[in-house]
């Protein structure tokens, strides 16, 4: 079946190549219909820098959210892949990786996370959480990239393994959302958003210590009901302490059972709000293997790791960063120990120091640097 899909995609691309190449830069995403914050920020910067270029975002929901919309997006993605000079991605896009692209096309992979705690891509081949080797080979997973962008030097080694490229192909130029997180000026959109959220949701502005809980996306056997069960365990563990757990699950996760949430007095869910926008309104962040740890760390928030299933994750899909092994002062597999550390006012130091090493000399300006890099790639095709 995978080979048949690949042949159909390649055939349609060959037809699209009959159309002339445009002075166009296209951003491709299957993370959601709007495109991510990174894409919107970078697309705006590229439009400002290259007003003569047609800049578009070609985005859809992933197949596990809306399979029909994903399939219907393929003709448009293939057309834009064939007629654009630069293609910027934030994940695997079949319309880019499967065909044999022409020499006038440059492809930049702007991966949708600031780092990689758990393994992915070719690191997790033939694990239950990853792709099979047959599928990855037939669908040419992560092929045709000219450059892969990393948020910092700490991600280079894992990205080289995950995408199957040499370290020289990985460029640690930063990500647009780093500007969003690091901007503390009076015009900061992040801080304005935080102020608005505190006014809209009383649980964010009533003076109680706010513990933002953001676990990673879980798929496959055992995923159903996992978050509800763990939120209940955390709620019980935090009862002796003046804390409120703010639940923000992965956008593709089934989330926590609403009937259960109503019964938990020290838990609140904030629906329809991106996790990155809840960081500023929280006193600390609890996660497991989610890359939100990097976002919270950059924003200067204490980051704690709650990893009750770490033995499974060490092998499926595997870990690039083992929280229990590398940050023992801030990682726990027991909810009571986690609650005690946070409730008693302890501070995790090791991950905060790790963030500095992972990102190197982090400063504002990633969006501008990336816009210049995209422009260079565009000019290289003329």
Coordinates of C-alpha atoms in Angstrom, one line a residue, residues 60-294:
X60 CA -3.9 21.2 7.1
X61 CA -4.8 19.2 10.2
X62 CA -2.9 15.9 10.5
X63 CA -4.5 12.7 9.3
X64 CA -5.3 11.4 12.8
X65 CA -7.4 14.6 13.4
X66 CA -9.1 15.0 10.0
X67 CA -8.1 12.3 7.5
X68 CA -10.4 13.7 4.7
X69 CA -8.9 17.2 5.0
X70 CA -5.4 15.8 4.9
X71 CA -6.0 13.8 1.8
X72 CA -7.8 16.7 0.1
X73 CA -4.8 19.0 0.9
X74 CA -2.4 16.8 -1.1
X75 CA -3.1 18.2 -4.6
X76 CA -2.5 21.8 -3.4
X77 CA 0.6 20.8 -1.5
X78 CA 2.0 19.0 -4.6
X79 CA 1.3 21.9 -6.8
X80 CA 3.0 24.3 -4.4
X81 CA 5.9 21.9 -4.0
X82 CA 6.4 21.9 -7.7
X83 CA 6.0 25.6 -8.4
X84 CA 7.8 27.1 -5.3
X85 CA 11.4 28.0 -5.1
X86 CA 11.7 27.5 -1.4
X87 CA 9.7 25.1 0.7
X88 CA 9.7 25.5 4.5
X89 CA 8.3 22.6 6.5
X90 CA 7.6 21.9 10.2
X91 CA 7.3 18.2 10.0
X92 CA 7.3 15.3 7.5
X93 CA 5.3 16.4 4.4
X94 CA 4.7 13.6 1.8
X95 CA 4.4 16.1 -1.0
X96 CA 8.0 17.2 -0.4
X97 CA 9.8 14.0 0.6
X98 CA 8.3 11.5 -1.8
X99 CA 8.9 13.0 -5.3
X100 CA 12.2 13.7 -6.9
X101 CA 12.4 17.5 -6.6
X102 CA 13.8 19.6 -9.4
X103 CA 17.2 21.5 -9.0
X104 CA 15.5 24.9 -8.6
X105 CA 13.8 23.9 -5.3
X106 CA 15.3 24.4 -1.8
X107 CA 13.8 22.7 1.2
X108 CA 14.2 23.8 4.8
X109 CA 12.9 21.7 7.7
X110 CA 12.0 23.9 10.6
X111 CA 11.0 21.2 13.0
X112 CA 8.0 22.0 15.2
X113 CA 9.8 21.6 18.6
X114 CA 12.6 23.5 20.4
X115 CA 14.3 20.2 21.1
X116 CA 13.9 16.5 21.4
X117 CA 13.6 14.7 24.8
X118 CA 12.1 11.5 23.3
X119 CA 13.4 9.9 20.2
X120 CA 11.6 10.4 16.9
X121 CA 12.0 9.8 13.2
X122 CA 14.7 7.3 12.3
X123 CA 15.7 7.1 16.0
X124 CA 12.4 5.3 16.7
X125 CA 12.1 3.1 13.6
X126 CA 10.2 -0.2 14.3
X127 CA 9.2 0.8 17.8
X128 CA 5.4 0.8 18.6
X129 CA 5.5 4.6 18.9
X130 CA 7.5 5.1 15.7
X131 CA 7.1 4.2 12.0
X132 CA 8.0 0.8 10.5
X133 CA 11.1 0.6 8.3
X134 CA 9.0 -0.5 5.4
X135 CA 6.7 2.6 5.7
X136 CA 9.6 5.0 6.2
X137 CA 11.4 3.6 3.2
X138 CA 8.5 3.5 0.8
X139 CA 7.3 7.0 1.8
X140 CA 10.8 8.4 1.8
X141 CA 10.5 9.8 5.3
X142 CA 12.4 13.1 5.7
X143 CA 14.1 13.0 2.3
X144 CA 14.9 16.0 0.1
X145 CA 15.9 18.4 2.8
X146 CA 18.7 20.9 2.0
X147 CA 18.8 22.3 5.6
X148 CA 17.4 21.4 8.9
X149 CA 16.9 24.2 11.5
X150 CA 17.6 23.5 15.2
X151 CA 16.8 25.9 18.0
X152 CA 20.2 25.4 19.6
X153 CA 23.5 23.5 19.4
X154 CA 22.2 20.9 21.9
X155 CA 19.7 19.5 19.4
X156 CA 22.1 18.9 16.6
X157 CA 23.2 15.4 17.4
X158 CA 19.6 14.1 18.0
X159 CA 18.4 15.8 14.9
X160 CA 21.1 14.3 12.7
X161 CA 20.1 10.8 13.9
X162 CA 16.4 11.4 13.7
X163 CA 16.4 12.9 10.2
X164 CA 19.2 10.8 8.8
X165 CA 21.5 13.7 7.8
X166 CA 25.0 14.7 8.6
X167 CA 25.5 17.2 11.4
X168 CA 26.7 19.7 8.8
X169 CA 23.1 19.8 7.4
X170 CA 21.7 21.0 10.8
X171 CA 21.8 24.8 11.3
X172 CA 21.2 25.9 15.0
X173 CA 19.8 29.3 14.1
X174 CA 17.0 29.4 16.6
X175 CA 13.2 29.4 16.2
X176 CA 10.8 32.3 15.9
X177 CA 8.9 31.3 19.1
X178 CA 12.2 31.9 21.0
X179 CA 11.7 35.7 20.3
X180 CA 8.1 35.3 21.5
X181 CA 9.3 33.7 24.8
X182 CA 12.3 36.0 25.4
X183 CA 10.5 39.4 24.7
X184 CA 9.9 41.1 28.0
X185 CA 9.4 44.5 26.6
X186 CA 6.3 46.7 27.1
X187 CA 5.1 45.6 23.7
X188 CA 5.5 41.9 24.4
X189 CA 2.6 39.9 22.8
X190 CA 3.3 37.1 25.2
X191 CA 2.9 39.2 28.3
X192 CA -0.1 40.9 26.9
X193 CA -1.6 37.5 26.3
X194 CA -0.8 36.4 29.8
X195 CA -2.6 39.4 31.2
X196 CA -5.6 38.7 29.1
X197 CA -5.8 35.1 30.2
X198 CA -5.5 36.1 33.9
X199 CA -8.6 38.3 33.4
X200 CA -10.5 35.7 31.5
X201 CA -9.7 32.7 33.8
X202 CA -9.9 33.4 37.6
X203 CA -7.8 30.3 38.3
X204 CA -4.8 32.0 36.8
X205 CA -5.0 35.2 38.8
X206 CA -6.2 34.4 42.4
X207 CA -2.8 34.1 44.1
X208 CA -2.7 30.4 44.5
X209 CA 0.5 28.7 43.2
X210 CA -0.2 27.6 39.7
X211 CA 1.4 24.3 38.5
X212 CA 1.1 23.9 34.7
X213 CA 0.9 20.3 33.8
X214 CA 1.7 19.5 30.1
X215 CA 2.4 15.8 29.3
X216 CA 3.5 14.7 25.9
X217 CA 1.2 13.1 23.3
X218 CA 0.6 9.4 23.9
X219 CA -0.4 7.0 21.2
X220 CA -1.1 3.3 20.9
X221 CA -1.8 0.8 23.6
X222 CA -2.4 2.2 27.0
X223 CA -2.9 5.8 25.8
X224 CA -6.7 5.9 26.4
X225 CA -7.5 7.3 29.8
X226 CA -3.8 7.9 30.7
X227 CA -4.1 11.6 31.2
X228 CA -7.3 11.4 33.3
X229 CA -5.6 8.7 35.6
X230 CA -2.4 10.8 36.1
X231 CA -4.3 14.0 36.7
X232 CA -6.3 12.2 39.4
X233 CA -3.0 11.0 41.0
X234 CA -1.5 14.4 40.9
X235 CA -4.6 16.0 42.4
X236 CA -4.5 13.6 45.3
X237 CA -0.7 14.2 45.8
X238 CA -1.0 18.0 45.8
X239 CA -4.0 18.2 48.3
X240 CA -1.7 19.0 51.3
X241 CA -0.3 22.0 49.5
X242 CA -1.7 25.4 48.5
X243 CA -1.3 24.7 44.7
X244 CA -3.6 24.5 41.7
X245 CA -2.8 22.2 38.8
X246 CA -3.5 23.8 35.4
X247 CA -4.0 21.0 32.9
X248 CA -2.9 21.7 29.3
X249 CA -2.7 18.5 27.3
X250 CA -1.2 18.0 23.9
X251 CA -3.4 19.5 21.1
X252 CA -3.7 16.1 19.5
X253 CA -4.5 14.2 22.7
X254 CA -7.9 13.1 23.9
X255 CA -7.4 15.2 27.0
X256 CA -8.7 14.7 30.5
X257 CA -12.2 13.4 31.2
X258 CA -14.5 16.5 31.9
X259 CA -16.6 14.7 34.5
X260 CA -13.5 13.8 36.4
X261 CA -12.2 17.4 36.3
X262 CA -15.3 18.7 37.9
X263 CA -14.7 16.5 40.9
X264 CA -11.1 17.7 41.4
X265 CA -11.1 20.9 43.4
X266 CA -7.4 21.7 43.0
X267 CA -7.4 21.1 39.2
X268 CA -8.5 23.4 36.4
X269 CA -8.4 23.0 32.6
X270 CA -7.9 25.9 30.2
X271 CA -9.5 24.8 26.9
X272 CA -8.6 26.2 23.6
X273 CA -5.4 28.0 24.8
X274 CA -1.9 27.1 23.5
X275 CA 0.4 25.7 26.2
X276 CA 3.1 28.3 25.3
X277 CA 0.6 31.0 26.3
X278 CA 0.0 29.5 29.7
X279 CA 3.7 29.5 30.7
X280 CA 3.8 33.1 31.7
X281 CA 0.7 32.7 33.9
X282 CA 2.1 29.8 35.7
X283 CA 4.5 29.6 38.6
X284 CA 6.2 26.4 37.4
X285 CA 5.8 23.7 34.7
X286 CA 5.5 20.0 35.1
X287 CA 6.0 17.8 32.1
X288 CA 7.5 14.4 31.2
X289 CA 9.0 14.1 27.7
X290 CA 7.4 17.1 26.0
X291 CA 9.5 19.8 24.4
X292 CA 7.5 22.4 26.3
X293 CA 10.2 21.9 28.9
X294 CA 12.6 23.9 26.6

